[in-house]
mmCIF file of C-alpha atoms in Angstrom:
data_model
loop_
_atom_site.group_PDB
_atom_site.id
_atom_site.type_symbol
_atom_site.label_atom_id
_atom_site.label_comp_id
_atom_site.label_asym_id
_atom_site.label_seq_id
_atom_site.Cartn_x
_atom_site.Cartn_y
_atom_site.Cartn_z
ATOM 1 C CA MET Y 21 4.769 -200.562 48.109
ATOM 2 C CA ARG Y 22 6.057 -198.203 50.793
ATOM 3 C CA LEU Y 23 7.837 -196.137 48.191
ATOM 4 C CA ILE Y 24 4.687 -195.941 46.097
ATOM 5 C CA ASP Y 25 2.658 -194.915 49.144
ATOM 6 C CA LYS Y 26 5.165 -192.203 50.033
ATOM 7 C CA VAL Y 27 5.154 -190.870 46.489
ATOM 8 C CA ARG Y 28 1.374 -190.918 46.484
ATOM 9 C CA GLN Y 29 1.239 -189.039 49.774
ATOM 10 C CA MET Y 30 3.685 -186.429 48.492
ATOM 11 C CA VAL Y 31 1.632 -185.945 45.334
ATOM 12 C CA LEU Y 32 -1.612 -185.612 47.287
ATOM 13 C CA VAL Y 33 -0.207 -183.142 49.836
ATOM 14 C CA PRO Y 34 -1.255 -180.019 47.850
ATOM 15 C CA VAL Y 35 -4.876 -181.229 47.712
ATOM 16 C CA SER Y 36 -5.065 -182.325 51.340
ATOM 17 C CA PRO Y 37 -7.544 -180.350 53.483
ATOM 18 C CA LYS Y 38 -4.703 -178.727 55.419
ATOM 19 C CA TYR Y 39 -2.895 -177.321 52.374
ATOM 20 C CA LEU Y 40 -5.795 -176.967 49.954
ATOM 21 C CA ARG Y 41 -6.259 -173.255 50.629
ATOM 22 C CA ILE Y 42 -2.538 -172.560 50.175
ATOM 23 C CA SER Y 43 -2.556 -174.471 46.888
ATOM 24 C CA SER Y 44 -5.563 -172.477 45.705
ATOM 25 C CA ILE Y 45 -3.874 -169.184 46.594
ATOM 26 C CA LEU Y 46 -0.742 -170.168 44.668
ATOM 27 C CA ILE Y 47 -2.866 -171.205 41.697
ATOM 28 C CA ALA Y 48 -4.722 -167.884 41.833
ATOM 29 C CA ILE Y 49 -1.448 -165.930 41.879
ATOM 30 C CA TYR Y 50 -0.139 -167.973 38.946
ATOM 31 C CA LYS Y 51 -3.330 -167.403 36.972
ATOM 32 C CA VAL Y 52 -3.263 -163.660 37.664
ATOM 33 C CA LEU Y 53 0.314 -163.422 36.370
ATOM 34 C CA VAL Y 54 -0.481 -165.455 33.250
ATOM 35 C CA ALA Y 55 -3.611 -163.396 32.576
ATOM 36 C CA HIS Y 56 -1.680 -160.124 32.835
ATOM 37 C CA VAL Y 57 0.999 -161.437 30.468
ATOM 38 C CA LEU Y 58 -1.678 -162.402 27.937
ATOM 39 C CA LEU Y 59 -3.342 -159.007 28.279
ATOM 40 C CA PHE Y 60 0.006 -157.248 27.782
ATOM 41 C CA ILE Y 61 0.689 -159.270 24.627
ATOM 42 C CA MET Y 62 -2.759 -158.482 23.238
ATOM 43 C CA LEU Y 63 -2.391 -154.767 23.992
ATOM 44 C CA LEU Y 64 1.061 -154.730 22.416
ATOM 45 C CA GLY Y 65 -0.253 -156.430 19.287
ATOM 46 C CA LEU Y 66 -3.203 -154.044 19.179
ATOM 47 C CA ALA Y 67 -0.902 -151.027 19.381
ATOM 48 C CA HIS Y 68 1.224 -152.342 16.500
ATOM 49 C CA ALA Y 69 -1.887 -153.102 14.457
ATOM 50 C CA GLU Y 70 -3.194 -149.570 15.006
ATOM 51 C CA GLU Y 71 0.141 -148.156 13.872
ATOM 52 C CA MET Y 72 0.122 -150.456 10.843
ATOM 53 C CA SER Y 73 -3.372 -149.301 9.916
ATOM 54 C CA THR Y 74 -2.341 -145.645 10.223
ATOM 55 C CA ILE Y 75 0.711 -146.145 7.999
ATOM 56 C CA LEU Y 76 -1.393 -148.040 5.476
ATOM 57 C CA GLY Y 77 -3.922 -145.211 5.339
ATOM 58 C CA ALA Y 78 -1.129 -142.698 4.702
ATOM 59 C CA ASP Y 79 0.298 -144.865 1.906
ATOM 60 C CA ILE Y 80 -3.116 -145.149 0.256
ATOM 61 C CA ALA Y 81 -3.498 -141.365 0.358
ATOM 62 C CA ASP Y 82 -0.036 -140.884 -1.201
ATOM 63 C CA GLN Y 83 -0.870 -143.368 -3.941
ATOM 64 C CA LYS Y 84 -4.032 -141.464 -4.833
ATOM 65 C CA GLU Y 85 -2.054 -138.232 -5.126
ATOM 66 C CA ARG Y 86 0.472 -139.875 -7.459
ATOM 67 C CA GLU Y 87 -2.260 -141.236 -9.696
ATOM 68 C CA GLU Y 88 -3.425 -137.676 -10.330
ATOM 69 C CA TYR Y 89 -0.102 -136.782 -11.990
ATOM 70 C CA VAL Y 90 1.166 -140.094 -13.380
ATOM 71 C CA TYR Y 91 -0.749 -142.370 -15.705
ATOM 72 C CA ILE Y 92 -0.903 -145.942 -14.433
ATOM 73 C CA PRO Y 93 -2.590 -148.717 -16.440
ATOM 74 C CA THR Y 94 -5.692 -150.246 -14.904
ATOM 75 C CA ASN Y 95 -7.562 -153.523 -15.254
ATOM 76 C CA ALA Y 96 -11.122 -154.120 -16.438
ATOM 77 C CA LYS Y 97 -12.517 -152.853 -13.124
ATOM 78 C CA GLY Y 98 -10.564 -149.630 -13.353
ATOM 79 C CA GLU Y 99 -8.177 -150.559 -10.544
ATOM 80 C CA THR Y 100 -4.430 -150.308 -10.688
ATOM 81 C CA MET Y 101 -2.105 -152.961 -9.346
ATOM 82 C CA ASN Y 102 -1.229 -150.811 -6.350
ATOM 83 C CA GLN Y 103 -4.893 -150.204 -5.597
ATOM 84 C CA MET Y 104 -5.552 -153.936 -5.575
ATOM 85 C CA ARG Y 105 -2.625 -154.501 -3.240
ATOM 86 C CA PHE Y 106 -3.678 -151.698 -0.918
ATOM 87 C CA LYS Y 107 -7.239 -153.004 -0.889
ATOM 88 C CA SER Y 108 -6.063 -156.468 0.100
ATOM 89 C CA ALA Y 109 -3.790 -154.996 2.770
ATOM 90 C CA ALA Y 110 -6.631 -152.845 4.128
ATOM 91 C CA ASN Y 111 -8.909 -155.882 4.424
ATOM 92 C CA LEU Y 112 -6.177 -157.832 6.193
ATOM 93 C CA ALA Y 113 -5.511 -154.938 8.573
ATOM 94 C CA SER Y 114 -9.224 -154.640 9.331
ATOM 95 C CA VAL Y 115 -9.525 -158.346 10.137
ATOM 96 C CA THR Y 116 -6.377 -158.198 12.271
ATOM 97 C CA LEU Y 117 -7.687 -155.242 14.250
ATOM 98 C CA CYS Y 118 -11.034 -156.957 14.774
ATOM 99 C CA MET Y 119 -9.375 -160.142 16.041
ATOM 100 C CA LEU Y 120 -7.068 -158.194 18.339
ATOM 101 C CA TYR Y 121 -9.969 -156.200 19.786
ATOM 102 C CA ILE Y 122 -11.830 -159.443 20.487
ATOM 103 C CA GLY Y 123 -8.702 -160.989 22.002
ATOM 104 C CA THR Y 124 -8.093 -157.932 24.188
ATOM 105 C CA THR Y 125 -11.680 -158.054 25.434
ATOM 106 C CA LEU Y 126 -11.403 -161.744 26.272
ATOM 107 C CA ALA Y 127 -8.038 -161.194 27.965
ATOM 108 C CA THR Y 128 -9.542 -158.398 30.067
ATOM 109 C CA ILE Y 129 -12.416 -160.647 31.122
ATOM 110 C CA TYR Y 130 -9.922 -163.366 32.029
ATOM 111 C CA VAL Y 131 -7.854 -160.924 34.101
ATOM 112 C CA LEU Y 132 -10.942 -159.820 36.020
ATOM 113 C CA SER Y 133 -12.000 -163.417 36.651
ATOM 114 C CA CYS Y 134 -8.494 -164.294 37.886
ATOM 115 C CA LEU Y 135 -8.518 -161.300 40.223
ATOM 116 C CA GLY Y 136 -11.879 -162.483 41.515
ATOM 117 C CA LEU Y 137 -10.375 -165.925 42.096
ATOM 118 C CA LEU Y 138 -7.499 -164.401 44.064
ATOM 119 C CA ILE Y 139 -9.865 -162.306 46.183
ATOM 120 C CA GLY Y 140 -12.082 -165.315 46.763
ATOM 121 C CA THR Y 141 -9.207 -167.498 47.945
ATOM 122 C CA LEU Y 142 -7.833 -164.811 50.250
ATOM 123 C CA ARG Y 143 -11.200 -163.924 51.787
ATOM 124 C CA ASN Y 144 -12.814 -167.374 51.601
ATOM 125 C CA ARG Y 145 -15.656 -166.114 49.404
ATOM 126 C CA HIS Y 146 -16.853 -168.934 47.197
ATOM 127 C CA GLU Y 147 -19.048 -166.712 45.003
ATOM 128 C CA PHE Y 148 -15.920 -165.124 43.479
ATOM 129 C CA PHE Y 149 -14.809 -168.516 42.168
ATOM 130 C CA ILE Y 150 -17.685 -168.994 39.735
ATOM 131 C CA PRO Y 151 -16.617 -166.489 37.001
ATOM 132 C CA TRP Y 152 -13.108 -167.915 36.833
ATOM 133 C CA MET Y 153 -14.342 -171.508 36.802
ATOM 134 C CA VAL Y 154 -16.690 -170.764 33.894
ATOM 135 C CA VAL Y 155 -14.129 -168.746 31.904
ATOM 136 C CA ASP Y 156 -11.298 -171.214 32.484
ATOM 137 C CA PHE Y 157 -13.519 -174.183 31.606
ATOM 138 C CA PHE Y 158 -14.458 -172.762 28.219
ATOM 139 C CA GLY Y 159 -10.909 -171.489 27.724
ATOM 140 C CA THR Y 160 -9.553 -174.999 28.213
ATOM 141 C CA LEU Y 161 -12.069 -176.380 25.722
ATOM 142 C CA ILE Y 162 -11.154 -173.731 23.143
ATOM 143 C CA SER Y 163 -7.429 -174.315 23.681
ATOM 144 C CA ALA Y 164 -7.839 -178.065 23.262
ATOM 145 C CA SER Y 165 -9.868 -177.520 20.077
ATOM 146 C CA VAL Y 166 -7.191 -175.229 18.640
ATOM 147 C CA MET Y 167 -4.470 -177.750 19.504
ATOM 148 C CA ILE Y 168 -6.384 -180.529 17.754
ATOM 149 C CA ALA Y 169 -7.030 -178.346 14.697
ATOM 150 C CA VAL Y 170 -3.353 -177.384 14.464
ATOM 151 C CA GLY Y 171 -2.318 -180.999 14.996
ATOM 152 C CA TYR Y 172 -4.183 -182.120 11.884
ATOM 153 C CA ASN Y 173 -2.225 -179.600 9.814
ATOM 154 C CA LYS Y 174 0.977 -181.160 8.510
ATOM 155 C CA MET Y 175 2.736 -177.797 8.506
ATOM 156 C CA ALA Y 176 2.845 -177.924 12.318
ATOM 157 C CA TYR Y 177 5.261 -180.865 12.217
ATOM 158 C CA CYS Y 178 7.894 -178.967 10.243
ATOM 159 C CA VAL Y 179 9.294 -177.429 13.431
ATOM 160 C CA ILE Y 180 8.518 -180.126 15.999
ATOM 161 C CA GLY Y 181 7.879 -183.839 15.785
ATOM 162 C CA LYS Y 182 4.419 -185.341 15.854
ATOM 163 C CA TRP Y 183 4.785 -187.169 19.165
ATOM 164 C CA GLN Y 184 6.484 -184.185 20.790
ATOM 165 C CA TYR Y 185 3.637 -181.917 19.747
ATOM 166 C CA TRP Y 186 0.880 -184.206 20.994
ATOM 167 C CA GLY Y 187 2.807 -184.876 24.205
ATOM 168 C CA PHE Y 188 3.143 -181.149 24.862
ATOM 169 C CA CYS Y 189 -0.562 -180.623 24.185
ATOM 170 C CA ALA Y 190 -1.519 -183.493 26.497
ATOM 171 C CA VAL Y 191 0.643 -182.113 29.318
ATOM 172 C CA MET Y 192 -0.801 -178.608 28.972
ATOM 173 C CA VAL Y 193 -4.405 -179.810 28.891
ATOM 174 C CA ALA Y 194 -3.829 -182.170 31.831
ATOM 175 C CA PHE Y 195 -2.207 -179.361 33.833
ATOM 176 C CA ASN Y 196 -5.143 -177.024 33.214
ATOM 177 C CA VAL Y 197 -7.629 -179.749 34.136
ATOM 178 C CA VAL Y 198 -5.793 -180.557 37.387
ATOM 179 C CA VAL Y 199 -5.615 -176.872 38.330
ATOM 180 C CA TRP Y 200 -9.321 -176.451 37.638
ATOM 181 C CA LEU Y 201 -10.190 -179.518 39.717
ATOM 182 C CA VAL Y 202 -8.092 -178.297 42.661
ATOM 183 C CA VAL Y 203 -9.850 -174.932 42.641
ATOM 184 C CA ARG Y 204 -13.208 -176.663 42.326
ATOM 185 C CA MET Y 205 -12.380 -178.850 45.326
ATOM 186 C CA PHE Y 206 -11.596 -175.793 47.438
ATOM 187 C CA TYR Y 207 -14.764 -174.130 46.143
ATOM 188 C CA LYS Y 208 -16.869 -177.091 47.265
ATOM 189 C CA ASN Y 209 -15.219 -177.015 50.693
ATOM 190 C CA LEU Y 210 -16.004 -173.318 51.043
ATOM 191 C CA VAL Y 211 -19.619 -173.904 50.047
ATOM 192 C CA HIS Y 212 -19.859 -176.720 52.574
ATOM 193 C CA MET Y 213 -18.358 -174.614 55.357
ATOM 194 C CA THR Y 214 -20.646 -171.704 54.492
ATOM 195 C CA LYS Y 215 -23.670 -173.946 54.875
ATOM 196 C CA LEU Y 216 -22.380 -175.140 58.229
ATOM 197 C CA ARG Y 217 -21.971 -171.555 59.396
ATOM 198 C CA GLU Y 218 -25.504 -170.600 58.508
ATOM 199 C CA VAL Y 219 -27.728 -169.643 61.388
ATOM 200 C CA ALA Y 220 -30.576 -172.077 61.983
ATOM 201 C CA VAL Y 221 -33.744 -170.786 63.649
ATOM 202 C CA VAL Y 222 -34.951 -173.495 66.003
ATOM 203 C CA ALA Y 223 -38.152 -173.487 68.030
ATOM 204 C CA ILE Y 224 -36.809 -174.252 71.507
ATOM 205 C CA PRO Y 225 -39.372 -174.951 74.235
ATOM 206 C CA TYR Y 226 -38.642 -172.927 77.341
ATOM 207 C CA PRO Y 227 -40.262 -173.663 80.713
ATOM 208 C CA SER Y 228 -42.925 -171.211 81.774
ATOM 209 C CA PRO Y 229 -42.265 -168.910 84.772
ATOM 210 C CA GLY Y 230 -44.588 -170.966 86.952
ATOM 211 C CA THR Y 231 -42.585 -174.072 86.291
ATOM 212 C CA GLY Y 232 -39.454 -172.498 87.720
ATOM 213 C CA ALA Y 233 -41.245 -171.370 90.878
ATOM 214 C CA THR Y 234 -42.774 -174.787 91.387
ATOM 215 C CA ALA Y 235 -39.407 -176.422 90.909
ATOM 216 C CA ALA Y 236 -37.851 -174.025 93.433
ATOM 217 C CA ALA Y 237 -40.505 -174.906 96.008
ATOM 218 C CA VAL Y 238 -39.941 -178.580 95.431
ATOM 219 C CA ASN Y 239 -36.166 -178.177 95.754
ATOM 220 C CA GLY Y 240 -36.498 -176.345 99.061
ATOM 221 C CA GLY Y 241 -36.034 -172.782 97.825
ATOM 222 C CA LYS Y 242 -32.957 -173.415 95.747
ATOM 223 C CA ASN Y 243 -32.239 -171.549 92.538
ATOM 224 C CA SER Y 244 -34.799 -172.454 89.898
ATOM 225 C CA SER Y 245 -32.157 -172.398 87.129
ATOM 226 C CA SER Y 246 -30.788 -175.680 88.430
ATOM 227 C CA ALA Y 247 -34.121 -177.309 87.638
ATOM 228 C CA VAL Y 248 -34.015 -176.118 84.015
ATOM 229 C CA PRO Y 249 -32.088 -178.427 81.672
ATOM 230 C CA TYR Y 250 -28.769 -177.089 80.461
ATOM 231 C CA HIS Y 251 -29.744 -176.764 76.812
ATOM 232 C CA TYR Y 252 -32.993 -174.960 77.745
ATOM 233 C CA ARG Y 253 -31.340 -172.179 79.734
ATOM 234 C CA ARG Y 254 -31.583 -168.720 78.247
ATOM 235 C CA GLU Y 255 -27.889 -167.919 78.714
ATOM 236 C CA ASN Y 256 -27.007 -170.792 76.379
ATOM 237 C CA MET Y 257 -29.117 -169.399 73.550
ATOM 238 C CA HIS Y 258 -28.456 -166.595 71.087
ATOM 239 C CA LEU Y 259 -31.285 -164.063 70.931
ATOM 240 C CA SER Y 260 -31.570 -162.417 67.520
ATOM 241 C CA ASP Y 261 -34.203 -160.741 65.352
ATOM 242 C CA GLY Y 262 -35.759 -164.060 64.402
ATOM 243 C CA GLY Y 263 -35.899 -165.356 67.953
ATOM 244 C CA LEU Y 264 -33.659 -167.859 69.693
ATOM 245 C CA LYS Y 265 -30.945 -169.250 67.418
ATOM 246 C CA HIS Y 266 -28.102 -171.723 67.412
ATOM 247 C CA MET Y 267 -24.875 -171.239 65.469
ATOM 248 C CA LEU Y 268 -23.980 -174.350 63.482
ATOM 249 C CA LEU Y 269 -20.196 -174.624 63.245
ATOM 250 C CA ASP Y 270 -17.888 -177.429 62.228
ATOM 251 C CA SER Y 271 -15.097 -178.387 64.615
ATOM 252 C CA ASN Y 272 -12.786 -179.165 61.678
ATOM 253 C CA GLU Y 273 -13.212 -175.763 60.074
ATOM 254 C CA ALA Y 274 -9.608 -174.807 60.816
ATOM 255 C CA ASN Y 275 -8.348 -177.725 58.769
ATOM 256 C CA TYR Y 276 -10.053 -176.342 55.694
ATOM 257 C CA LEU Y 277 -9.733 -172.592 56.039
ATOM 258 C CA VAL Y 278 -6.430 -172.023 57.840
#
């Protein structure tokens, strides 16, 4: 039992209040690196697709010039075999470019959300967490859906075994879920601490000037401030635009934000 408790404590150390912020910062750095790698891959694929489309357009133009000088048999629609092939290739290139543009846009959004997460963890700003939490949540759902769809295709098991594939998918999904929950835990702590730091306007009764003079006369001419309760004294209040205020702070704030 002691061994199990020690292992449990070691596993729960990253999500403890003392190390939760450090864990969130490391997760944010990891996510930023992964997002930039994905964006680089999408941009690289987009550049190759653009080059492929340019070469295909040049080949189609050359084929049209050849058809002006050489007779090539056509089908019932008046299209040659090369024209049919080029048409199919052009459609495929168009779809590829469209998918890569969409992927690049999504990767850019993910990079921006990860940068917001990193800024939020470094500056303790919980509002920067929301875009990443939304994007990563839907990204995890889409990834899990793609894994399930690929898993039902028998061609996927030609390279890797069935149990190995599903085990890998389960580990990846579980890892993403745990990371998301850790960030959400730190987000909730930041929201809680922000509420505790809010300034509360409190109507504090303060003794009238006559009360202080009367109390001084009763006390034999002593300072009237001694007759005023400690929490009613003006020096213990914060005077702001809205009147007298108290700052609500939590004594354990350092455990969460340090």
